[in-house]
Coordinates of C-alpha atoms in Angstrom, one line a residue:
Chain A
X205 CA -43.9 198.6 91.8
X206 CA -41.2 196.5 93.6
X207 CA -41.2 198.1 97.2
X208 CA -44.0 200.2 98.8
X209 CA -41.9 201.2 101.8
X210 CA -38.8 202.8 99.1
X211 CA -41.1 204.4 97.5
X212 CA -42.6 205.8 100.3
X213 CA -39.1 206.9 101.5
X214 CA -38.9 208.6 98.7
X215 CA -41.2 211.0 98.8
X216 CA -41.5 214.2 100.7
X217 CA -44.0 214.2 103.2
X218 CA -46.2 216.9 104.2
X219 CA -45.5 218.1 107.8
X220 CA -49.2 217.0 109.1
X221 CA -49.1 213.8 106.8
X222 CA -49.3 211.0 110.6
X223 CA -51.9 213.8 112.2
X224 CA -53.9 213.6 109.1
X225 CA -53.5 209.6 108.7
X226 CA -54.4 209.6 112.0
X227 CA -57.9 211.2 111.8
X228 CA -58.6 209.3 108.2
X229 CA -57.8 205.8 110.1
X230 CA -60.2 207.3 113.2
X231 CA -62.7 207.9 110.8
X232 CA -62.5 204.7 108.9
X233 CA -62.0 202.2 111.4
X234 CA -65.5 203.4 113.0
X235 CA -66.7 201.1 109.6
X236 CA -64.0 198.2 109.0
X237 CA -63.1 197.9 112.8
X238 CA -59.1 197.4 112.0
X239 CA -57.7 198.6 114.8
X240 CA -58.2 197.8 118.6
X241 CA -55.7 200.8 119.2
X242 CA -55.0 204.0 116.9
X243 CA -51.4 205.5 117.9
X244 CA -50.1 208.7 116.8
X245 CA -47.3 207.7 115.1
X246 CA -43.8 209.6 115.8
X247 CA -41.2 209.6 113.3
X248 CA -41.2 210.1 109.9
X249 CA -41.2 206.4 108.8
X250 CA -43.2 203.9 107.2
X251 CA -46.6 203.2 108.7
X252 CA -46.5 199.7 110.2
X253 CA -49.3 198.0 112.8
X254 CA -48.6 195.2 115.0
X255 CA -51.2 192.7 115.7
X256 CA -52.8 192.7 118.9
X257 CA -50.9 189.9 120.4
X258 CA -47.9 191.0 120.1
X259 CA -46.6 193.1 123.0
X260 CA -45.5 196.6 122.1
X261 CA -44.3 199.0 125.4
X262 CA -46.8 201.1 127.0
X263 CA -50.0 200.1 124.5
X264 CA -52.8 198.3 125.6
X265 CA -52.2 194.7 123.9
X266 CA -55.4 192.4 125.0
X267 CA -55.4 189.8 121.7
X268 CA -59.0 191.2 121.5
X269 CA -59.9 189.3 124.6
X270 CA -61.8 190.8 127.6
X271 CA -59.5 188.5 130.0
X272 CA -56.5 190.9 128.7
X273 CA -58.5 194.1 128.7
X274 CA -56.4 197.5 130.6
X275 CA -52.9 195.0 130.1
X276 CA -50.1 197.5 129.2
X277 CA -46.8 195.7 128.3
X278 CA -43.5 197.1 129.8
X279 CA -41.8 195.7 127.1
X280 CA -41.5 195.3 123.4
X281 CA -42.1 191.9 121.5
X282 CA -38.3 191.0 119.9
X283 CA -39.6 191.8 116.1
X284 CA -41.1 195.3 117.0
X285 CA -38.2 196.1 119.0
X286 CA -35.9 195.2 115.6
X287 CA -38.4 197.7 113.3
X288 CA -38.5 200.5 115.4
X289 CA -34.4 200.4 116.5
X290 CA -34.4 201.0 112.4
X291 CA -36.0 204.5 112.7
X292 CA -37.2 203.4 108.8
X293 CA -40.6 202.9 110.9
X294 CA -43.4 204.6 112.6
X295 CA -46.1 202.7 114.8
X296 CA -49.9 203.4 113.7
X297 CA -51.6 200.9 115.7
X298 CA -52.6 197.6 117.1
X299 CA -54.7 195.4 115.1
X300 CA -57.6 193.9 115.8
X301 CA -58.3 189.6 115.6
X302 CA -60.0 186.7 117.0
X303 CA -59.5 186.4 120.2
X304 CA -56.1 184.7 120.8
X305 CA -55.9 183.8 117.7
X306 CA -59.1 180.7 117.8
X307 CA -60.7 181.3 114.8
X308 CA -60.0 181.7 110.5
X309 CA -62.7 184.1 109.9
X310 CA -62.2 187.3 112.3
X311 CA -65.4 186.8 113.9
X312 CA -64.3 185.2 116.9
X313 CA -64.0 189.0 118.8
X314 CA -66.5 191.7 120.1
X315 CA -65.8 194.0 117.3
X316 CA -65.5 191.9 114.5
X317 CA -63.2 193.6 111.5
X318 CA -65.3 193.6 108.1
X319 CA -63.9 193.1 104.8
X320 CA -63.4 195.9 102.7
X321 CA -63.9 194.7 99.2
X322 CA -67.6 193.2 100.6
X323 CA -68.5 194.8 104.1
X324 CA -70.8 191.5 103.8
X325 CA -68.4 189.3 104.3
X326 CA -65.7 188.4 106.8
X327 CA -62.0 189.5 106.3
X328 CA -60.7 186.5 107.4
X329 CA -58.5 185.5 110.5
X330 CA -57.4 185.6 113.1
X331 CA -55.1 188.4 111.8
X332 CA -58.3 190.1 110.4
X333 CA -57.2 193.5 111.5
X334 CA -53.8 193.1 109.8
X335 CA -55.1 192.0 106.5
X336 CA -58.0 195.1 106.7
X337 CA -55.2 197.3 107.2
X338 CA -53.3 196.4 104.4
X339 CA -56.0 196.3 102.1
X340 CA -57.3 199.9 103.2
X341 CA -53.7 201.8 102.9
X342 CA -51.4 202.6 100.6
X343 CA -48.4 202.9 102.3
X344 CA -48.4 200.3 105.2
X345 CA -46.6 196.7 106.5
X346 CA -48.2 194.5 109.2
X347 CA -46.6 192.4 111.7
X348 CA -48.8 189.5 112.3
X349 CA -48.7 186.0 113.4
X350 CA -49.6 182.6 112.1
X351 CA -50.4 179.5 113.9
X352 CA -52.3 177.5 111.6
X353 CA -53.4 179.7 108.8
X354 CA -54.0 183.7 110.6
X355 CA -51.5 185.0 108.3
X356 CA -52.9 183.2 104.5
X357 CA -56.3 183.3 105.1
X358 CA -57.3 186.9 105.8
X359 CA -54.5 187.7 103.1
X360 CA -56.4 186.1 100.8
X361 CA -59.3 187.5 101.7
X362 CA -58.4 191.0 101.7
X363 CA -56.4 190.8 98.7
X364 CA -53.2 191.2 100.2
X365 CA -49.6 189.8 100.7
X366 CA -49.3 187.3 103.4
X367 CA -45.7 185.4 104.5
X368 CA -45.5 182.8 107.2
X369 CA -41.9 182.0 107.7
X370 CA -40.6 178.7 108.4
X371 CA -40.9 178.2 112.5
X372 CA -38.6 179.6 114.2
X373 CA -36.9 182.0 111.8
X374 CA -38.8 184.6 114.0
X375 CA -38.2 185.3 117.7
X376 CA -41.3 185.1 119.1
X377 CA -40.8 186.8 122.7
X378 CA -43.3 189.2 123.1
X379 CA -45.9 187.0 121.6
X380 CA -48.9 186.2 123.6
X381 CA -49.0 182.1 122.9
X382 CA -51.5 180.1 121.6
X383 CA -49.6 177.0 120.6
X384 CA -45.8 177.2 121.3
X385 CA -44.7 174.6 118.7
X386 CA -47.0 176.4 116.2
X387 CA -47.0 180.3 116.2
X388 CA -45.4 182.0 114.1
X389 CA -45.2 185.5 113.4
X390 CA -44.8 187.4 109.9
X391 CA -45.7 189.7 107.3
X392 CA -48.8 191.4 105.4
X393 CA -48.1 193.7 102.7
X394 CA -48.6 195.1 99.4
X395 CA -45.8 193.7 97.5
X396 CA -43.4 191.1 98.2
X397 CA -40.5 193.4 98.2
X398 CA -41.7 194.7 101.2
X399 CA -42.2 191.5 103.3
X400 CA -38.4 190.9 102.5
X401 CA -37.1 194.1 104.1
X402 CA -39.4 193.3 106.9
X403 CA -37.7 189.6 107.0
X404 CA -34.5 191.3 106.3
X405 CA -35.0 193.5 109.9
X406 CA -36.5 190.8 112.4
X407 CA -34.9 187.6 111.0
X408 CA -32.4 185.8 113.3
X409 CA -31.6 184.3 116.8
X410 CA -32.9 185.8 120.2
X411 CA -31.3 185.2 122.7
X412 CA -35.2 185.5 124.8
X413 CA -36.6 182.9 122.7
X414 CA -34.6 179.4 123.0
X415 CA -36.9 178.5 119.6
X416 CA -35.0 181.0 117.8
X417 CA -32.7 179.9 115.5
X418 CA -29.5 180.8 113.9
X419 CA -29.7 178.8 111.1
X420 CA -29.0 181.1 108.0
X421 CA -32.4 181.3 105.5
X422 CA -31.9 180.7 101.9
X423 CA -33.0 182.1 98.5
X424 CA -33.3 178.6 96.6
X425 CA -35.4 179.4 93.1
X426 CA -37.5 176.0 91.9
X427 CA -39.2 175.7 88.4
X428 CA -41.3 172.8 89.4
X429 CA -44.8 173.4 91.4
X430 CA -46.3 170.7 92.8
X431 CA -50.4 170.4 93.2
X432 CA -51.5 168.0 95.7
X433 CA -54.4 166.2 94.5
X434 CA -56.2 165.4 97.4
X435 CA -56.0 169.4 98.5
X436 CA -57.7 170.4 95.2
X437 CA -60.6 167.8 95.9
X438 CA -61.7 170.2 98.6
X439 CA -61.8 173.5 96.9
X440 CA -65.1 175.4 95.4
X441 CA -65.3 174.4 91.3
X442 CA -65.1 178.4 90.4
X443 CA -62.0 179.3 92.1
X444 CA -60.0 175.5 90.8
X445 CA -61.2 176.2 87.5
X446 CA -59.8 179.6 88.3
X447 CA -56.7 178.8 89.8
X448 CA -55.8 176.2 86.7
X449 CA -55.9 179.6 84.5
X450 CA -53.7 181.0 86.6
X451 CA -51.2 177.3 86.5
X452 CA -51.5 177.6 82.5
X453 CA -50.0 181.4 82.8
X454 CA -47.1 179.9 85.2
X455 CA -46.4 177.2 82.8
X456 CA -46.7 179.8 79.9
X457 CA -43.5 181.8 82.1
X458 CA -41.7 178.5 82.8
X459 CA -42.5 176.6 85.4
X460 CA -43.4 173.0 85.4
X461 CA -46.4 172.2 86.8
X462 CA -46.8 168.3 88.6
X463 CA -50.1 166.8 90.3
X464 CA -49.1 164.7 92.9
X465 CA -51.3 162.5 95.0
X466 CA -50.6 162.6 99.4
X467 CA -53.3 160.2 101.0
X468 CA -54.4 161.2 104.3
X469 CA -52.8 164.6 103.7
X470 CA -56.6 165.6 105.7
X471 CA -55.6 164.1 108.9
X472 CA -53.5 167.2 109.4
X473 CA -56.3 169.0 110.6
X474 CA -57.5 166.9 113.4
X475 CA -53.6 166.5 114.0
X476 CA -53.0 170.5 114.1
X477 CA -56.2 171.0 116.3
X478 CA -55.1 168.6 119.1
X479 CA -52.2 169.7 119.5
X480 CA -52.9 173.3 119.4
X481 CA -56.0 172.9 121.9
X482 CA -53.4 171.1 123.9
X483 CA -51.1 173.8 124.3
X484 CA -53.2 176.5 124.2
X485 CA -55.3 175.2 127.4
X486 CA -51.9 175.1 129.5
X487 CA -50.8 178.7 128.0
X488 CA -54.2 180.4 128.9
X489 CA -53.8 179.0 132.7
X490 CA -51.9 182.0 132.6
X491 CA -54.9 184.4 133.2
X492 CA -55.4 184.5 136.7
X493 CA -57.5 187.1 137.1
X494 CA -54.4 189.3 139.6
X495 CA -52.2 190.1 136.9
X496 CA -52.4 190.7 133.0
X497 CA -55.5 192.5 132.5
X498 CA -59.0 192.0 134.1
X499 CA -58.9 191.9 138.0
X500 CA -61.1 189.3 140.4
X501 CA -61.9 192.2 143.0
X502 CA -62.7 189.7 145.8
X503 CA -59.6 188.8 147.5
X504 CA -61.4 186.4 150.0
X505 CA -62.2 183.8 147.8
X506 CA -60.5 180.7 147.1
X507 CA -58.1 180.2 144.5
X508 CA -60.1 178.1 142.5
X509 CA -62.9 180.3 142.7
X510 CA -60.9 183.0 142.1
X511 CA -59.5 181.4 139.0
X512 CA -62.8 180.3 137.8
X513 CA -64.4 184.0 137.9
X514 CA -61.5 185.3 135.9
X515 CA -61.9 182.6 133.2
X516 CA -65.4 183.9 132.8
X517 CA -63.8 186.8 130.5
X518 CA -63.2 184.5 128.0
X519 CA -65.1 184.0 124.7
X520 CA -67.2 181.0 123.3
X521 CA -64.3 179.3 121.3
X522 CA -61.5 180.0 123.8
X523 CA -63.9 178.2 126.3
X524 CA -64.1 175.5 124.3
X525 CA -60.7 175.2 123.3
X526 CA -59.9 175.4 127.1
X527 CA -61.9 172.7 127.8
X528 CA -60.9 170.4 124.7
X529 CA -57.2 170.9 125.5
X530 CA -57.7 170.1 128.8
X531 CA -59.3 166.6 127.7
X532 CA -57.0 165.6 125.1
X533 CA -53.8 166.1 128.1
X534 CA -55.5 163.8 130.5
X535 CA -53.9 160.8 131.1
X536 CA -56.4 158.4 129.8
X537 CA -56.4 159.6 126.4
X538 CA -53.2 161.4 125.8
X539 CA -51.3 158.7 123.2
X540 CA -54.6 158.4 121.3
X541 CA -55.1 162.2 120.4
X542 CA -51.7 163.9 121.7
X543 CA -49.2 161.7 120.7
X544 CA -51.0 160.4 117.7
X545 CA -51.1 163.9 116.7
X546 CA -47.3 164.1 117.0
X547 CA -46.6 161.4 115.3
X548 CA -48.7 162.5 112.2
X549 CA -46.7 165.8 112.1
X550 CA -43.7 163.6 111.9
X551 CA -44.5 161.6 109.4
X552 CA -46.2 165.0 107.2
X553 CA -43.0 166.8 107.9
X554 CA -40.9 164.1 106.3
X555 CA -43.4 163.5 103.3
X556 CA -43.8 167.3 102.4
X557 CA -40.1 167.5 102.8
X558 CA -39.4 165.0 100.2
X559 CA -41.8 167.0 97.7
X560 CA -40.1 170.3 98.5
X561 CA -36.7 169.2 97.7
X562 CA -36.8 170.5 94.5
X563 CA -40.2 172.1 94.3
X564 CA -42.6 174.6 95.5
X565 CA -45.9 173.6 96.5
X566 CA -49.0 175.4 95.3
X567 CA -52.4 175.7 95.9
X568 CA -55.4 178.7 96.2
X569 CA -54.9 179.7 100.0
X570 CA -58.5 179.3 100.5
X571 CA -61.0 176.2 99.6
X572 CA -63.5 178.9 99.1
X573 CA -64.4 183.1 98.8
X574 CA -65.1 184.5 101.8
X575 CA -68.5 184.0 103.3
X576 CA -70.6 185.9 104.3
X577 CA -70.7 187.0 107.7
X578 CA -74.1 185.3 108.8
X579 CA -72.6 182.2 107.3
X580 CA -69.7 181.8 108.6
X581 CA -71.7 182.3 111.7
X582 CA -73.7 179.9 111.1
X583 CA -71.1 176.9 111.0
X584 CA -70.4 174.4 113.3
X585 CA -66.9 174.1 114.8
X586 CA -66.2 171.4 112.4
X587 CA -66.9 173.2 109.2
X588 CA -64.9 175.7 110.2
X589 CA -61.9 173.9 111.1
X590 CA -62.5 172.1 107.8
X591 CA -62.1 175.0 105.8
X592 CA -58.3 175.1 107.0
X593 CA -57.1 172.6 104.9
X594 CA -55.0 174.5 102.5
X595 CA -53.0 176.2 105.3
X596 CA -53.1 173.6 108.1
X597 CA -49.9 171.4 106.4
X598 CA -48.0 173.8 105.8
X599 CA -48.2 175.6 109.3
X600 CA -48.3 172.3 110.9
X601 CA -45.2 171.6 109.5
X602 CA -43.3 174.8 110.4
X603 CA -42.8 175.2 106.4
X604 CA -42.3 178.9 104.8
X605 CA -45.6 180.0 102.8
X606 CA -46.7 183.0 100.9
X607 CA -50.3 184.0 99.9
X608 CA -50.6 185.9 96.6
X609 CA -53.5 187.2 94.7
X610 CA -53.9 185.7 91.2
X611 CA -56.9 186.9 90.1
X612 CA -60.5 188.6 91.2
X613 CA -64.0 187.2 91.2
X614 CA -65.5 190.6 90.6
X615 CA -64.2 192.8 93.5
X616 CA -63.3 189.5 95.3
X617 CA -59.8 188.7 95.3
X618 CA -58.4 184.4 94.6
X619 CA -55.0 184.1 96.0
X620 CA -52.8 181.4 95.7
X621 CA -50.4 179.8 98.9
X622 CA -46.8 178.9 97.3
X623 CA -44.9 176.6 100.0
X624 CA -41.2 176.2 99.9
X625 CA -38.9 173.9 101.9
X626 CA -37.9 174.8 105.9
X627 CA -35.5 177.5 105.8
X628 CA -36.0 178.4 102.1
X629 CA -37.9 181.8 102.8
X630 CA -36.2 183.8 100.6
X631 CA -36.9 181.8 97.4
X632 CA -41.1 181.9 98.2
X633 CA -40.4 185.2 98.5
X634 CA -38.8 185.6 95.3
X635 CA -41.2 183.3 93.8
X636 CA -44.2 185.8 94.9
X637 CA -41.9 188.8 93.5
X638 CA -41.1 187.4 90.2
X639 CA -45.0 186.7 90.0
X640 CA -46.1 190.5 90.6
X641 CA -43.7 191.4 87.5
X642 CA -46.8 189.6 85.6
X643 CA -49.7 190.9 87.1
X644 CA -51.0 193.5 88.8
X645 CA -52.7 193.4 91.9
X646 CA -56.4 195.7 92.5
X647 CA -57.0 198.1 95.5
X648 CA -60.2 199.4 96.3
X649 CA -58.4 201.8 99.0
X650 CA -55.2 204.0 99.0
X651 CA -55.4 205.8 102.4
X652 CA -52.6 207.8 102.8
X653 CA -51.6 208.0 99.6
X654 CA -48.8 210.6 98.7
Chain B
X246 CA -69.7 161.9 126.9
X247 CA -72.5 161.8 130.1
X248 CA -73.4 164.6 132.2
X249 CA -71.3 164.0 135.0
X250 CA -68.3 163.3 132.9
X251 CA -68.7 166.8 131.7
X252 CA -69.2 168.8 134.5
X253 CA -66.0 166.9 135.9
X254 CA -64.4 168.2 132.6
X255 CA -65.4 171.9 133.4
X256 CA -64.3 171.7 137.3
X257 CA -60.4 170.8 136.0
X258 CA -60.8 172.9 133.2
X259 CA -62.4 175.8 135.6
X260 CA -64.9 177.2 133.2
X261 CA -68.2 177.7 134.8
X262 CA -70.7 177.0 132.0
X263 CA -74.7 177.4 132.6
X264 CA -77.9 177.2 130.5
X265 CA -77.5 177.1 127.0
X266 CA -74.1 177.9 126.6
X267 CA -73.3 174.4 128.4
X268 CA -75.6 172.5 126.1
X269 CA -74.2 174.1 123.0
X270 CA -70.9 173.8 124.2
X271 CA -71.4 170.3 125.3
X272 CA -73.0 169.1 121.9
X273 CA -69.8 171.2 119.9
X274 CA -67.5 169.3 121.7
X275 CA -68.5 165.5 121.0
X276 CA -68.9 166.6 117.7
X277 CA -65.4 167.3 117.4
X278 CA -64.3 164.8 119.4
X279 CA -65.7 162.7 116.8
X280 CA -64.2 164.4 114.2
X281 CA -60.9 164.3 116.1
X282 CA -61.3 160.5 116.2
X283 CA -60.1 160.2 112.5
X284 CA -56.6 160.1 113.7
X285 CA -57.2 156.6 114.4
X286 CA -56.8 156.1 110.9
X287 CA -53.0 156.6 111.0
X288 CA -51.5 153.3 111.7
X289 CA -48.2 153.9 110.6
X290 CA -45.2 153.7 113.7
X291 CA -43.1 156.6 113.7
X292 CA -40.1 156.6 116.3
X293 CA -40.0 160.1 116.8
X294 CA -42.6 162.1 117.2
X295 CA -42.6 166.3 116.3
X296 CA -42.8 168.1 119.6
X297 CA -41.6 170.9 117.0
X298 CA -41.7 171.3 113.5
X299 CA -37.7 172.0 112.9
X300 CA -34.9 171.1 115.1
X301 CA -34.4 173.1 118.0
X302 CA -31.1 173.9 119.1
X303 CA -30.3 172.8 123.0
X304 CA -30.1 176.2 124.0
X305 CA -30.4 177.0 127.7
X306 CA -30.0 180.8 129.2
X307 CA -27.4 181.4 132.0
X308 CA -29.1 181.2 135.9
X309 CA -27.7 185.0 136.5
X310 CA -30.2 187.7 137.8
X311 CA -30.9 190.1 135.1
X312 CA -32.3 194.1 135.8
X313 CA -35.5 194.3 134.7
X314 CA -35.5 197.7 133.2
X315 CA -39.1 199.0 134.3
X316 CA -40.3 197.7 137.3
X317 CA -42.9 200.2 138.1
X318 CA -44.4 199.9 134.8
X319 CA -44.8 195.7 135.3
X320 CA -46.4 196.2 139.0
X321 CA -49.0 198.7 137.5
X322 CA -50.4 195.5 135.7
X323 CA -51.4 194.1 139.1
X324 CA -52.6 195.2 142.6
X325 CA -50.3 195.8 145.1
X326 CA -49.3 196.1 148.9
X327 CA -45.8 197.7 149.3
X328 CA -44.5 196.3 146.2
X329 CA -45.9 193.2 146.5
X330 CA -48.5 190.9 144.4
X331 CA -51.8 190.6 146.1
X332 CA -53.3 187.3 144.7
X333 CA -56.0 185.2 146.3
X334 CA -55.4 182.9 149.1
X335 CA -54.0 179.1 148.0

């Protein structure tokens, strides 16, 4: 299989083959929770979803947060504008997540989205809905969003495709922010063939978004992978004995495989959480409580009191990520943790850089399987930031990364992150494609099959 | 952090915490300000630090008045008196 979407362009469709979908996905998402929004999709083209933080015109888009709840865009994000001017693409829904994003499990919402290999366990987030989507049907691409590891980690969880392009290869107008110098937005699917045309559509300057960029993305094919050391210290002893299998069958096929040491590559995490919690706390003043979604009713009060009511909407982590990011930006501490923070991007950016020049980078996507839900629960703050550290460099860094399954633990899929150089997203693509000519990835679900 | 530092925290932050969400919330956050304090570690002086992770090209958008193509469709996301914003008094 090279390309899901061909194929399915291919085919003759019944006449009630979206009403049908449409019912299955009701029925369905009553269990896995996917969808914040079902849409009857018009047109006769692929079936894509969009998660909910990205805006798309005249659907309720409230990054499952009750602060957003009744917001209706009147306009399209950039990248959904792209798809649907291609008429290759019709709209099935909005997908669910933690709420603005704050969280790698999908928990972090009122409706949590569950995993469908292992209802038990969480999907992984925050693009939980877009990974549960992709995993459940056949013929499907997700737009979703990445700020320090949405996009990987519930890919790998669910078994999926997921591709994080290098920072700012995507507009990102439309996007509802969490951390400006960190968002990104991309791709689940079931093959890499698909995430390409899907890079192929949206790629490219916007004139909305002064991040955008016009610099031309490349196709640049590496035999060397690099293993960072210090990276494979943190992950579970089943899935490294696992993933070394799986290194053996890339060196059997060509590649050369090098183990690398990168001291202090772990400060990236308290790094990428300061400066997230910092921008994130200034980008959520936004919620007023008179426009965007939930409405303060009394009129009389002060502002402050006003403001402070509306903020009430807002979940446990968002709270707390408020409140941290407002810390870290005060004046008294801002070179110790902001700048710091900056500095140690720098100095990541031009170390990972110098590995990449000729190389891919490679790890499992995830230190460990997903957990189950009452665990993951369970865990402090900490240990759940923690349990970032395979995607935190590479999204800290703005570097182009694609999650791949490599082999299953029973139903329970291991995937492994391949990270190429900024502006080389074509050759992780490529790398991920050449890779699914060898092995064959397992679906529990085909919904809408044809 | 003490009591009072926290509760000025919350005021500029302006989230209203009570009970045992504050306690939780208060013990979550020294613990990751703790955690957080590991950057300390990094001694090394870099000149320029990453506001972004590439190079962003000094792009700025002409000052011209563009037509926002649906108006009515924007206002319906807020309450309104004659076409006008009703937000609380400053």
């Amino acid at each position: 299989m090279s390309s899901y979407t061909e194929e399915f362009e291919s085919k003759q469709k019944p006449a009630d083959y979206y009403a049908k979908l449409y019912e299955e996905l009701e029925r369905i998402n009553e269990k896995f929770n996917a969808f914040n929004v079902l849409v009857k999709a018009t047109g006769n083209g692929m079936p894509f979803s969009v998660k909910d933080n990205i805006c798309v015109r005249g659907i309720e888009t409230t990054a499952s947060s009750k602060i957003l709840k009744g917001y209706i865009p009147p306009f399209n994000a950039t990248v959904v504008d792209r798809i649907i001017r291609t008429g290759r693409f019709s709209l099935i829904g909005k997908t669910n997540m933690d709420e603005f994003g704050f969280g790698s499990f999908g928990i972090n919402c009122d409706k949590p989205a569950k995993n469908p290999l292992d209802e038990g366990r969480v999907p992984g987030g925050s693009s939980s809905g877009a990974a549960v989507a992709t995993a459940l049907l056949k013929y499907h691409v997700a737009i979703a969003e990445s700020t320090g590891g949405s996009i990987s980690a519930p890919a790998a969880f669910c078994g999926v495709v997921g591709f994080t392009p290098t920072y700012s290869v995507l507009s990102r107008y439309g996007l509802i922010d969490y951390a400006n110098s960190l968002d990104k937005i991309g791709f689940m699917a079931r093959s890499a063939d698909d995430i390409k045309i899907m890079l192929d559509i949206t790629k490219g300057l916007d004139k909305r978004d002064s991040t955008s960029s016009s610099k031309p993305i490349h196709r640049v094919k590496h035999n060397n992978l690099i293993i960072i050391k210090e990276l494979m210290d943190k992950v579970e002893d089943g899935i490294k004995s696992e993933f070394y299998k799986f290194t053996d069958k890339l060196k059997g096929l060509g590649y050369n495989i090098k183990t690398v040491d990168f001291r202090d590559i772990e400060l990236s995490i308290p790094s990428y959480y300061l400066i997230a919690m910092s921008e994130a706390s200034t980008n959520l003043a936004k919620f007023t409580g008179f426009k965007y979604g939930f409405k303060v009713e009394d009129f009389s009060k002060n502002y402050n009191d006003f403001f402070t009511e509306a903020r009430d909407k807002f979940g446990e982590e968002a709270k707390r990520r408020i409140i941290l990011g407002t810390f870290i930006r005060s004046a008294s501490v801002r070179d110790k943790y902001y700048l710091k923070s900056l500095s140690i991007r720098r100095w990541m950016i031009d170390k990972l850089s110098m590995l990449l020049k000729d190389a891919f980078i490679i790890s499992p996507t995830m230190p460990i399987l997903p957990p189950k839900i009452e665990d993951a629960n369970r865990m402090t703050p900490v240990q759940n930031y923690a349990s970032d550290i395979l995607t935190i460099p590479a999204n800290l860094g703005g570097f182009p990364h694609i999650s791949i399954p490599f082999s299953y633990s029973g139903e329970l899929p291991l995937s492994a992150q391949v990270i190429g150089s900024h502006f080389n997203d074509y050759g992780v693509i490529s790398f991920a494609s050449d890779w699914e000519k060898n092995f064959k990835y397992k679906f529990k679900y085909n919904l809408g099959d044809l | 952090m003490d009591e009072k530092e926290f509760d000025r925290l919350l005021k500029i932050s302006r989230i209203n915490l009570n009970g045992a969400e504050k306690t939780k919330i208060k013990k979550d956050i020294e613990q990751i300000l703790a955690y957080f304090d590991n950057v300390d570690s990094f001694k090394e002086v870099i000149k320029e630090p990453a506001f972004h992770p590439v190079d962003i090209e000094s792009r700025t958008r002409e000052d011209k008045e563009e037509k926002f193509e649906d108006v009515d469709r924007l206002l319906s996301n807020t309450k309104t008196y004659r076409r006008f914003v009703i937000g609380p008094k400053i």
